[in-house]
Coordinates of C-alpha atoms (C1' of nucleotides) in Angstrom, one line a residue:
Chain A
X170 CA 59.7 -81.8 19.0
X171 CA 62.6 -79.5 20.0
X172 CA 64.1 -76.6 18.2
X173 CA 67.0 -75.0 16.7
X174 CA 70.5 -74.1 17.7
X175 CA 73.5 -72.4 16.3
X176 CA 77.1 -73.6 16.3
X177 CA 79.1 -70.4 16.1
X178 CA 82.4 -68.8 15.9
X179 CA 81.2 -65.5 14.5
X180 CA 82.9 -66.3 11.1
X181 CA 80.3 -69.1 10.6
X182 CA 76.9 -69.7 12.2
X183 CA 74.7 -72.6 11.4
X184 CA 71.1 -72.6 12.5
X185 CA 69.4 -75.9 12.4
X186 CA 65.8 -75.7 11.3
X187 CA 63.3 -78.5 11.1
X188 CA 59.7 -79.1 9.9
X189 CA 56.9 -77.2 11.7
X190 CA 59.4 -74.7 13.3
X191 CA 58.2 -71.5 14.9
X192 CA 59.3 -68.7 12.7
X193 CA 60.1 -66.6 15.6
X194 CA 62.8 -68.9 16.6
X195 CA 64.3 -68.7 13.2
X196 CA 64.0 -65.0 13.0
X197 CA 65.7 -64.2 16.3
X198 CA 69.2 -65.5 15.3
X199 CA 68.7 -64.2 11.8
X200 CA 68.0 -60.7 13.1
X201 CA 71.0 -60.7 15.4
X202 CA 73.6 -62.4 13.3
X203 CA 72.2 -62.7 9.8
X204 CA 72.2 -59.0 8.7
X205 CA 75.2 -57.0 7.9
X206 CA 76.7 -54.6 10.4
X207 CA 79.3 -51.9 9.6
X208 CA 81.4 -52.8 12.7
X209 CA 81.3 -56.5 12.0
X210 CA 83.0 -58.6 9.5
X211 CA 80.5 -60.6 7.3
X212 CA 79.3 -63.7 9.1
X213 CA 78.7 -66.8 7.0
X214 CA 75.1 -67.3 8.3
X215 CA 73.2 -70.2 7.1
X216 CA 70.0 -72.1 8.0
X217 CA 70.3 -75.7 7.5
X218 CA 68.1 -78.9 7.9
X219 CA 68.3 -82.6 7.8
X220 CA 66.6 -82.9 4.5
X221 CA 66.7 -79.8 2.5
X222 CA 63.5 -78.5 0.8
X223 CA 60.3 -77.0 1.9
X224 CA 59.6 -76.8 5.6
X225 CA 56.3 -75.9 7.2
X226 CA 56.2 -73.4 10.0
X227 CA 53.8 -73.2 12.9
X228 CA 52.5 -69.9 11.5
X229 CA 51.0 -71.3 8.3
X230 CA 53.7 -70.4 5.8
X231 CA 56.5 -72.4 4.4
X232 CA 60.2 -71.8 4.0
X233 CA 62.7 -73.3 1.7
X234 CA 65.8 -74.5 3.3
X235 CA 68.6 -75.4 0.7
X236 CA 71.4 -76.2 3.1
X237 CA 71.7 -79.7 4.6
X238 CA 73.7 -80.5 7.7
X239 CA 76.8 -80.7 5.6
X240 CA 77.4 -77.1 6.7
X241 CA 77.7 -78.5 10.1
X242 CA 80.2 -81.0 8.6
X243 CA 80.2 -84.9 8.3
X244 CA 77.6 -87.3 7.3
X245 CA 75.4 -90.2 8.5
X246 CA 71.7 -90.5 9.1
X247 CA 69.1 -88.4 10.8
X248 CA 68.2 -87.8 13.6
X249 CA 71.2 -89.5 14.9
X250 CA 72.9 -87.5 12.2
X251 CA 72.1 -84.2 13.9
X252 CA 73.2 -85.4 17.3
X253 CA 76.5 -86.7 15.8
X254 CA 77.2 -83.4 14.0
X255 CA 76.5 -81.4 17.1
X256 CA 78.9 -83.6 19.0
X257 CA 81.5 -83.4 16.3
X258 CA 81.0 -79.6 16.3
X259 CA 81.5 -79.5 20.0
X260 CA 84.7 -81.6 19.8
X261 CA 86.0 -79.2 17.1
X262 CA 85.7 -76.4 19.6
X263 CA 82.5 -74.9 18.3
X264 CA 80.1 -73.1 20.6
X265 CA 76.8 -75.1 20.7
X266 CA 73.6 -73.2 21.5
X267 CA 70.2 -74.5 22.3
X268 CA 67.6 -71.9 22.2
X269 CA 64.3 -72.5 24.0
X270 CA 63.4 -76.2 23.5
X271 CA 66.7 -76.6 21.5
X272 CA 68.1 -77.6 24.9
X273 CA 66.5 -80.9 24.4
X274 CA 68.5 -81.5 21.3
X275 CA 71.8 -80.8 23.2
X276 CA 70.6 -82.9 25.9
X277 CA 69.7 -85.9 23.7
X278 CA 73.1 -85.5 22.1
X279 CA 74.7 -86.0 25.5
X280 CA 76.3 -82.8 25.5
X281 CA 74.8 -81.4 28.7
X282 CA 75.4 -84.5 31.0
X283 CA 76.6 -83.3 34.3
X284 CA 76.3 -79.7 33.2
X285 CA 74.1 -76.7 34.0
X286 CA 71.2 -75.9 31.5
X287 CA 67.9 -74.1 31.2
X288 CA 65.0 -74.3 28.9
X289 CA 61.4 -73.0 28.5
X290 CA 59.9 -73.0 32.1
X291 CA 56.8 -74.8 30.8
X292 CA 58.9 -77.8 30.1
X293 CA 61.1 -77.7 33.0
X294 CA 59.5 -80.6 34.7
X295 CA 59.4 -82.7 31.7
X296 CA 63.2 -81.8 30.9
X297 CA 64.2 -82.6 34.5
X298 CA 62.4 -86.0 34.4
X299 CA 63.9 -87.0 31.0
X300 CA 67.4 -85.9 31.8
X301 CA 68.1 -86.5 35.5
X302 CA 71.8 -86.0 35.0
X303 CA 71.5 -82.4 33.9
X304 CA 71.5 -79.7 36.4
X305 CA 68.4 -77.7 35.3
X306 CA 67.9 -74.0 36.2
X307 CA 64.6 -72.8 34.9
X308 CA 64.8 -69.3 36.6
X309 CA 67.5 -67.7 34.2
X310 CA 67.1 -66.3 30.8
X311 CA 70.1 -68.1 29.5
X312 CA 73.0 -70.1 30.9
X313 CA 76.5 -70.9 29.8
X314 CA 78.4 -73.9 30.8
X315 CA 81.7 -74.4 28.9
X316 CA 81.0 -73.7 25.4
X317 CA 77.4 -74.9 25.8
X318 CA 74.6 -72.4 26.1
X319 CA 71.0 -72.9 26.5
X320 CA 68.3 -70.2 26.7
X321 CA 64.9 -70.0 28.2
X322 CA 61.6 -69.7 26.3
X323 CA 61.0 -67.4 23.2
X324 CA 62.1 -63.9 23.8
X325 CA 65.1 -65.0 26.1
X326 CA 66.6 -66.3 22.7
X327 CA 67.1 -62.6 21.9
X328 CA 68.8 -62.0 25.3
X329 CA 70.9 -65.0 24.6
X330 CA 71.9 -64.2 21.1
X331 CA 72.9 -60.6 22.2
X332 CA 75.0 -62.1 25.0
X333 CA 76.7 -64.2 22.3
X334 CA 77.4 -61.2 20.1
X335 CA 78.6 -59.1 23.1
X336 CA 80.9 -61.9 24.0
X337 CA 82.5 -62.4 20.6
X338 CA 82.0 -58.9 19.0
X339 CA 82.1 -56.7 22.0
X340 CA 79.5 -54.6 23.8
X341 CA 79.5 -51.7 21.2
X342 CA 78.3 -53.9 18.3
X343 CA 75.8 -55.8 20.6
X344 CA 74.4 -52.5 21.8
X345 CA 74.1 -51.2 18.3
X346 CA 72.2 -54.3 17.1
X347 CA 70.0 -54.2 20.2
X348 CA 69.1 -50.5 19.5
X349 CA 68.3 -51.5 16.0
X350 CA 65.9 -54.2 17.2
X351 CA 64.6 -51.6 19.7
X352 CA 65.2 -53.9 22.8
X353 CA 67.1 -53.4 25.8
X354 CA 70.7 -54.4 25.5
X355 CA 70.7 -55.9 28.9
X356 CA 67.3 -56.8 30.2
X357 CA 66.0 -55.6 33.5
X358 CA 65.9 -58.4 36.1
X359 CA 69.6 -58.8 34.9
X360 CA 70.9 -62.1 34.1
X361 CA 74.6 -61.2 34.3
X362 CA 75.1 -62.9 37.7
X363 CA 73.6 -66.1 36.4
X364 CA 75.9 -66.6 33.6
X365 CA 78.3 -69.4 34.2
X366 CA 81.6 -67.9 33.2
X367 CA 83.7 -70.6 31.5
X368 CA 87.2 -69.2 32.0
X369 CA 88.9 -69.0 35.3
X370 CA 90.2 -65.4 34.7
X371 CA 86.7 -64.1 35.3
X372 CA 86.9 -64.0 39.0
X373 CA 86.5 -60.3 38.6
X374 CA 83.4 -60.6 36.6
X375 CA 82.0 -62.9 39.2
X376 CA 82.7 -60.1 41.7
X377 CA 80.9 -57.6 39.5
X378 CA 78.0 -60.1 39.2
X379 CA 77.8 -60.2 43.0
X380 CA 78.1 -56.4 43.1
X381 CA 75.2 -56.2 40.8
X382 CA 72.9 -58.2 43.0
X383 CA 74.1 -56.2 46.1
X384 CA 73.5 -52.8 44.5
X385 CA 70.0 -53.9 43.6
X386 CA 69.3 -54.7 47.3
X387 CA 70.7 -51.3 48.3
X388 CA 69.7 -48.9 45.5
X389 CA 68.9 -46.1 48.1
X390 CA 72.7 -45.8 48.9
X391 CA 74.5 -42.9 47.1
X392 CA 76.7 -45.1 45.1
X393 CA 79.8 -43.7 43.4
X394 CA 82.3 -45.1 40.9
X395 CA 84.8 -45.1 43.7
X396 CA 82.7 -46.7 46.4
X397 CA 81.6 -49.5 43.8
X398 CA 85.1 -50.0 42.6
X399 CA 86.4 -50.5 46.2
X400 CA 83.8 -53.2 46.7
X401 CA 84.9 -55.3 43.8
X402 CA 88.6 -54.6 44.7
X403 CA 89.4 -52.9 41.4
X404 CA 90.7 -49.4 40.3
X405 CA 88.2 -47.2 38.7
X406 CA 89.7 -47.8 35.4
X407 CA 89.5 -51.6 35.5
X408 CA 86.1 -51.5 37.1
X409 CA 84.5 -49.4 34.4
X410 CA 86.2 -51.5 31.9
X411 CA 85.0 -55.0 33.3
X412 CA 81.5 -53.7 34.0
X413 CA 81.0 -52.4 30.4
X414 CA 82.4 -55.8 29.0
X415 CA 80.0 -57.8 31.2
X416 CA 76.8 -55.8 30.9
X417 CA 77.2 -53.8 27.7
X418 CA 76.3 -50.7 29.8
X419 CA 78.3 -48.1 31.7
X420 CA 78.1 -48.1 35.4
X421 CA 76.0 -45.0 35.6
X422 CA 73.7 -46.0 32.7
X423 CA 73.1 -49.2 34.6
X424 CA 72.4 -47.6 38.0
X425 CA 70.0 -45.1 36.4
X426 CA 68.2 -48.0 34.5
X427 CA 67.8 -49.9 37.8
X428 CA 66.6 -46.9 39.7
X429 CA 64.1 -46.2 37.0
X430 CA 62.8 -49.6 36.9
X431 CA 62.1 -49.6 40.8
X432 CA 60.7 -46.1 40.3
X433 CA 58.1 -47.5 38.0
X434 CA 57.2 -50.2 40.4
X435 CA 56.7 -47.8 43.2
X436 CA 54.7 -45.5 41.1
X437 CA 52.4 -48.3 40.2
X438 CA 52.0 -50.0 43.5
X439 CA 52.4 -47.4 46.2
X440 CA 51.1 -43.9 46.8
X441 CA 54.6 -42.5 47.8
X442 CA 55.2 -39.0 46.7
X443 CA 57.7 -38.4 44.0
X444 CA 60.1 -37.0 46.6
X445 CA 59.8 -40.1 48.7
X446 CA 60.5 -42.4 45.7
X447 CA 63.5 -40.4 44.7
X448 CA 64.8 -40.9 48.2
X449 CA 64.0 -44.7 48.2
X450 CA 65.5 -45.5 44.7
X451 CA 68.7 -43.5 45.3
X452 CA 68.2 -40.5 43.1
X453 CA 69.5 -37.4 44.8
X454 CA 66.3 -35.5 44.3
X455 CA 63.0 -35.3 42.8
X456 CA 64.3 -33.2 40.0
X457 CA 66.9 -35.8 39.0
X458 CA 64.3 -38.5 39.1
X459 CA 61.9 -36.5 36.9
X460 CA 64.7 -35.6 34.4
X461 CA 65.7 -39.3 33.8
X462 CA 62.3 -40.6 33.9
X463 CA 61.2 -38.1 31.3
X464 CA 64.2 -38.8 29.1
X465 CA 63.7 -42.6 29.3
X466 CA 59.9 -42.9 28.9
X467 CA 58.9 -39.7 27.4
X468 CA 56.3 -39.2 30.0
X469 CA 56.3 -37.6 33.5
X470 CA 56.3 -40.0 36.6
X471 CA 52.9 -38.5 37.7
X472 CA 51.5 -39.3 34.2
X473 CA 52.9 -42.8 34.3
X474 CA 51.2 -43.4 37.8
X475 CA 47.9 -42.0 36.6
X476 CA 47.6 -44.3 33.6
X477 CA 48.7 -47.4 35.6
X478 CA 46.7 -47.0 38.7
Chain B
dT268 C1' 63.9 -25.1 33.0
dA269 C1' 68.8 -23.2 33.1
dA270 C1' 73.2 -23.1 34.2
dA271 C1' 77.1 -23.7 37.0
dG272 C1' 79.5 -27.3 39.3
dT273 C1' 80.6 -32.1 39.7
dC274 C1' 81.4 -36.6 38.3
dC275 C1' 82.0 -40.2 34.8
dC276 C1' 83.6 -42.3 30.4
dC277 C1' 87.0 -43.8 27.6
dG278 C1' 91.2 -43.3 24.4
dC279 C1' 95.9 -43.2 25.3
dC280 C1' 100.0 -45.1 27.0
dA281 C1' 103.4 -46.5 30.3
dC282 C1' 103.9 -50.3 33.1
dT283 C1' 103.4 -55.1 34.8
Chain C
dT246 C1' 105.3 -60.9 23.0
dA247 C1' 100.6 -60.6 24.1
dA248 C1' 97.3 -59.4 27.4
dG249 C1' 95.8 -57.0 31.3
dT250 C1' 96.1 -52.8 34.6
dG251 C1' 95.5 -48.2 36.1
dG252 C1' 96.8 -43.1 35.9
dC253 C1' 95.7 -39.1 33.2
dG254 C1' 92.8 -35.7 31.2
dG255 C1' 89.3 -33.7 27.8
dG256 C1' 84.8 -33.8 26.5
dG257 C1' 80.5 -34.7 27.8
dA258 C1' 76.8 -36.6 31.0
dC259 C1' 74.7 -35.9 35.3
dT260 C1' 73.4 -33.3 39.7
dT261 C1' 71.9 -29.5 42.1

DNA sequence: TAAAGTCCCCGCCACT
DNA sequence: TAAGTGGCGGGGACTT
């Protein structure tokens, strides 16, 4: 059945494995949290399981897991043991994460009752039927409600882990690790506005989330730092600071990445000229569009269009 | 593509 | 005291 999850505080992260686990799901938290980073204090990262020993993976090879759930603290009997441990961890103030189908574990543990959660879209119907008291949102990459975080399928676990890292260690470290993994620090289709912020002080972050949605709808506008800062009722300085904290990108970086994403779509699905596309996506000129496109994708817009049409 | 001009980013620090 | 805010300015990124 279900999956793995991590109880974390950045000093200590426990990932729960089980027999016939998908190695990808084990590798994702391992790649984000398990390796040393110069700007990050060493994390006590461990994989644990109910009964230590050899576990089969779905990829045909086996892994040895020495750690039992004692790392998660306490004792009793599986699988109730696992649920109890998770509850105990949550009571102690740990952050509890259910990646992919790991959301089922949190749900069985009763942690998600009355809360928002997500899981792999293919299991959304089953999940909703099984746990009617849980408010399921299958359209997001990951979702935080209080200290409980669930992520959607497979690769969304990466977005989720990077979100956790950004939250606890800051955007610089998170971006650095994202770069090392050769993935976008903040995926297009941006989930920022969907993250349920647990603390009341984040009214501003919510405003930024709304701003992100609005700018996407109005990319053609000639946005500037000042015009955007006014919209979220912040000074320039605070706006850039909050924006970076929330998304891991600077305002201009993000704007450019949004404009480039739309550029790609228009190149693929329309026959608009580069000039017309530049106009529609908010680049001041075709020259500017070409510069950014080339820098980001190492290919000219025209060449991109040719290969994708 | 090149270069001048403009705008942004972010460390710093005084001030809530 | 601790945490957040916002003006300032140099270096650098972006635009034309």
